[in-house]
Amino acid sequence: MSYTLNFAAVWRSFDLLLQGLALSLGLAVVAILAGSVLGLVTAFGLVSKSEVLRRPAGLYVTIIRNTPILVLVLFSYFALPQLGIRLGKIESFVLTLAVYAGAYLAEVFRGGLIAVPPGQREAGLAIGLTEMQIRTSIIIPLMLRNVLPSLGSTMISLFKDTSLAAAIAVPELTFEARKINVETFRVIETWIVASCLYVATCSLLAALMRAVERRLAVPR
Amino acid sequence: MMKSFTMVASLAVAALALPAQAQQPSSKLDEVLARGHLILGTGSTNAPWHFKSAEDKLQGFDVDMGRIVAKALFGDPEKIEFVNQSSDARIPNITTDKVDITCQFMTVTGERAQQIAFTIPYYREGVGLMLKADGKYADYEALKAGGSSVTVSVLQNVYAEDMVHAALPEATVDQYESQDLIYQALESGRADAAATDQSSLAWYMTQNPGRYKDAGYGWNPQTYACGVKRGDQDWLNFVNTALHEAMTGVEFDFYAKSFKTWFGKDLTPPQIGFPVEYK
Amino acid sequence: MDIAFLDQLWAARIPLVRGLGISISISLLSIAVGTVLGVLVGLALTYGARPLNWLVRGYTDFIRGTPVLVLVLASYYVLSTVGIDLGPFQAGVLALAVFCSSHVGELVRGALQSIPKGQSEAAKAIGLTFPQTFAYVLGPQAFRQALPAWVNTAAEMVKASTLLSIIGVGELLLSTQEVISRTFMSLEFYFFAGFLYFVINYGIERFGRYVERKTAVPS
């Protein structure tokens, strides 16, 4: 009980934490956007009737989802150069998180696709739309509405996963927090402030998602 | 009559003295002695300081410093309970009483000394640069001439950037979380040189003969000491005595043997006669 | 995979197996404790009265908004400043269990709310009390609904157990790093560890599918 909290050292470095948070958000946004595209393509593969599409999509999702992201992060940064693919720290992390996000979002989207009644596609065919048109203007919008709640929580969890970028020295929020720890040894105070920043950001994201959900809700 | 008065008086004095004695703040020293083993905070992933042997036993120079203290306490260097901690846990674990003492290649700084009490130093470290034996740069001069196109991998630390720039003002600095990642960066070509403690570099080069070379430049002296909680002079004094006698007195052989094992160098025994401390 | 690596792997088999054992115990404990807590959280979220509901909502939102890494560190350091002194293993398991409980709580809430109102109305109509309704009507349906996601959470916990390495729990990742610090074979040993995690999680996933099939509504 002899420990006294002293936030002075943390406030002195608060700018660093905010910069780190900004980078965390940036990493998450780029990775989620890229991951959504990857996830959507994979989801269509997963629900495809063709084995040639279903197999690789399933393999990708299974391997990525069952491996700790830390291993994936270290792999793309340290093993890919040995295979001739050289990326900077940030690029390498964003790529990894996008691949990771793709696997999770593919599962989310697959669930949404299954929930779209087949009658919708049939109706689209009946009014003369092509398969691609049916996908972009009927199935994807319906699917997105189906998956909004789980999409929101997947995005938030991906944002939190940006904390692992600290392992390869990307200066995001967790990295900055650890740096301040090493500097000041005010570990407890630093983590309190850092976790409040994370919580506040996640709450904002969640509120945003709820607002979108409400706006897009099917009127009953 | 007189006799019984004295007896009453002495009983009264004893009665007064007893609670006074019990109230005297007991030192960590008594606590550790009563417990029967030392709780030592250190890491497990940095050779040759603190790492696991092939037999899964914690070993290294930091560990040996703890063993010196345990030997002074119990006559048995093995009476240690290890608390495995990462670098940024070193000071919190001392201040929150999770450990009796931390020996984990901790650099003595003024800021840290405000939070914990440092023991006397047990090693003076310096930074060196390691290169690949068949790499692009031959030595320190070549690295310096390389300017900003040279990338140096270094352990994450608030001083890391300045530290590298003190030797290579224009070099690009990449910070990593752990020692093996620094070497991995050098090995995979992400970095042209690895800057870290000369002791660690020496250890790594002896483990991988012929693959790496020293750039031949050392700088940035820093002192390593163990740390204990502030405000317990008795305990600090005991640990200091134990370490001091290992470097200059009866336990010198223990220290010298450890030094030879982990740094590959033989030490000259302290000169007999006038104590070296006053020279 | 060269001979040198296989040699080192064999030499390191004991710490790695022990680390694997610790990883598995961490995961099992935190899943068990987290699930029990989580069901309570889920019930409070769905049926709890106002103040309780708000309190639990605040709890889950805070926990779900914090990276597990931060929870683990806070559990280890912050608790000891308020006089609760836990070892790294207990502190880590506590953090993971709390993390798990917030996720399970959301799952349970989602599952209960997805059950059509008609079900509980029907139960009321045939004269079931609320505990009976829950035990015979809502509970089983919610269980079936939440099971696949719960299995995902369990696999997440196995992956999250790697974060305990940071507070010095000698689980698989820390054992791996210890071996790496002696052998300097980062890539090979990280891969090996990744492979082990994959095998465990894949096993959990298959098991989840099996249970899902067993509990599926016959159609």
XYZ file of C-alpha atoms in Angstrom, chain B residues 26-232:
207
model
C 11.951 -4.925 11.079
C 14.166 -5.021 8.039
C 13.673 -7.017 4.863
C 16.835 -8.755 6.039
C 15.002 -10.339 8.983
C 12.044 -11.171 6.775
C 14.230 -12.956 4.224
C 16.165 -14.827 6.914
C 12.925 -15.962 8.546
C 11.514 -17.053 5.208
C 14.596 -19.134 4.441
C 15.045 -18.152 0.797
C 15.659 -15.061 -1.320
C 13.069 -13.834 -3.853
C 15.055 -12.593 -6.834
C 13.500 -10.715 -9.717
C 15.164 -11.248 -13.081
C 14.396 -12.135 -16.698
C 14.806 -15.354 -18.637
C 15.503 -14.318 -22.219
C 18.821 -12.442 -22.317
C 22.095 -14.322 -22.582
C 24.561 -14.124 -20.883
C 22.725 -12.195 -18.163
C 19.658 -14.234 -17.366
C 18.547 -17.118 -19.554
C 17.607 -20.788 -19.435
C 20.185 -23.533 -19.899
C 19.456 -26.550 -22.068
C 18.464 -28.218 -18.782
C 15.851 -25.482 -18.316
C 17.700 -23.943 -15.380
C 17.961 -20.163 -15.009
C 21.570 -19.033 -15.361
C 23.736 -16.039 -16.265
C 25.695 -13.226 -14.643
C 22.642 -11.509 -13.101
C 21.528 -14.830 -11.690
C 24.987 -15.344 -10.177
C 24.760 -11.968 -8.438
C 21.571 -13.199 -6.790
C 23.323 -16.437 -5.851
C 26.084 -14.423 -4.167
C 23.460 -12.692 -2.008
C 21.728 -16.012 -1.237
C 25.067 -17.535 -0.236
C 25.755 -14.623 2.099
C 22.304 -15.058 3.636
C 22.067 -18.809 4.025
C 25.478 -20.191 3.104
C 23.692 -21.767 0.135
C 23.601 -20.041 -3.279
C 20.659 -22.192 -4.382
C 18.147 -20.845 -1.858
C 16.456 -18.565 -4.374
C 12.910 -18.253 -5.632
C 12.961 -16.584 -9.036
C 10.322 -14.112 -10.150
C 10.420 -13.969 -13.916
C 9.852 -10.399 -15.109
C 10.173 -8.343 -18.269
C 12.415 -5.270 -18.318
C 9.624 -2.784 -17.703
C 8.527 -4.783 -14.644
C 11.816 -4.320 -12.828
C 10.970 -1.259 -10.771
C 7.247 -1.901 -10.208
C 8.036 -5.379 -8.855
C 10.434 -3.850 -6.336
C 8.111 -1.062 -5.227
C 5.122 -3.423 -4.909
C 7.162 -5.958 -2.853
C 6.894 -8.744 -5.385
C 10.658 -9.307 -5.067
C 13.316 -8.798 -2.370
C 15.882 -7.685 -4.917
C 16.152 -7.319 -8.683
C 19.341 -8.117 -10.597
C 18.471 -7.724 -14.281
C 21.142 -5.719 -16.139
C 19.609 -2.571 -14.725
C 21.355 0.642 -15.728
C 21.785 3.080 -12.855
C 20.176 6.467 -13.602
C 19.184 9.401 -11.464
C 15.502 9.045 -12.337
C 15.448 5.374 -11.376
C 17.384 6.065 -8.194
C 14.486 8.258 -7.056
C 12.172 5.253 -7.140
C 14.353 2.425 -5.870
C 17.657 2.087 -4.019
C 20.544 0.848 -6.135
C 23.191 -1.451 -4.689
C 26.864 -0.991 -5.457
C 27.706 -1.677 -9.125
C 28.639 -5.175 -10.217
C 29.481 -4.514 -13.870
C 30.328 -1.639 -16.213
C 28.715 -2.110 -19.588
C 29.401 -0.379 -22.893
C 27.718 -0.501 -26.278
C 29.296 -2.096 -29.317
C 28.364 -2.664 -32.945
C 28.141 -6.077 -34.538
C 28.307 -6.649 -38.284
C 27.788 -9.651 -40.522
C 31.174 -11.163 -41.379
C 30.386 -11.042 -45.106
C 28.326 -7.838 -44.961
C 28.483 -4.586 -46.930
C 30.313 -2.633 -44.236
C 33.753 -3.620 -43.018
C 34.056 -1.717 -39.768
C 32.988 1.318 -37.772
C 34.611 3.774 -40.214
C 32.652 2.256 -43.119
C 29.405 2.494 -41.146
C 30.103 6.124 -40.345
C 30.836 6.866 -44.004
C 27.542 5.150 -44.932
C 25.567 8.013 -43.350
C 21.787 7.705 -43.337
C 21.754 4.642 -45.585
C 22.981 2.596 -42.642
C 20.281 0.997 -40.504
C 21.123 -0.013 -36.957
C 18.962 -2.386 -34.916
C 18.804 -1.724 -31.218
C 16.837 -2.794 -28.137
C 13.834 -0.597 -27.374
C 14.862 2.072 -24.905
C 14.225 5.738 -24.427
C 17.914 6.447 -24.931
C 18.251 4.125 -27.942
C 18.047 6.756 -30.665
C 20.489 9.151 -29.001
C 22.764 6.301 -28.055
C 23.185 5.113 -31.644
C 23.508 8.674 -32.926
C 26.335 9.330 -30.498
C 28.410 6.886 -32.505
C 26.723 7.108 -35.915
C 25.075 10.549 -36.127
C 23.193 9.952 -39.368
C 22.262 6.286 -39.083
C 18.645 5.121 -39.245
C 17.632 3.553 -35.933
C 15.225 0.605 -35.686
C 14.115 -0.357 -32.203
C 13.075 -3.902 -31.292
C 11.437 -5.530 -28.309
C 13.928 -8.272 -27.633
C 17.542 -9.192 -28.097
C 16.920 -12.008 -30.574
C 14.906 -9.640 -32.792
C 17.926 -7.327 -33.047
C 20.088 -10.195 -34.238
C 17.299 -11.444 -36.496
C 17.134 -7.994 -38.110
C 20.870 -8.110 -38.779
C 20.713 -11.682 -40.055
C 17.767 -10.988 -42.403
C 19.444 -7.852 -43.781
C 16.896 -5.431 -42.283
C 19.730 -3.848 -40.345
C 23.360 -3.324 -41.328
C 24.605 -3.381 -37.769
C 23.300 -4.438 -34.382
C 24.037 -2.081 -31.519
C 23.788 -3.580 -28.096
C 25.750 -4.328 -24.960
C 29.234 -5.560 -25.703
C 28.734 -8.416 -23.257
C 25.726 -9.668 -25.226
C 27.534 -9.240 -28.540
C 30.560 -11.147 -27.242
C 28.313 -13.969 -26.088
C 26.446 -14.099 -29.405
C 29.635 -14.117 -31.465
C 31.106 -16.981 -29.430
C 27.861 -18.901 -29.995
C 27.998 -18.286 -33.763
C 31.693 -18.389 -34.630
C 32.695 -16.914 -38.005
C 29.315 -15.417 -38.881
C 29.690 -12.009 -37.300
C 32.372 -9.505 -36.398
C 32.807 -6.619 -34.027
C 32.923 -3.204 -35.700
C 35.689 -2.249 -33.289
C 34.105 0.676 -31.496
C 32.709 0.969 -28.003
C 30.954 3.814 -26.273
C 28.225 4.752 -23.840
C 29.442 3.514 -20.460
C 26.727 2.483 -18.057
C 26.692 0.943 -14.636
C 24.778 -2.177 -13.737
C 23.554 -2.599 -10.186
C 20.866 -4.564 -8.391
C 17.887 -2.703 -6.955
C 16.003 -2.956 -3.663
C 13.127 -1.032 -2.152
C 13.876 2.428 -0.803
C 13.874 3.115 2.893
C 15.460 -0.084 4.212
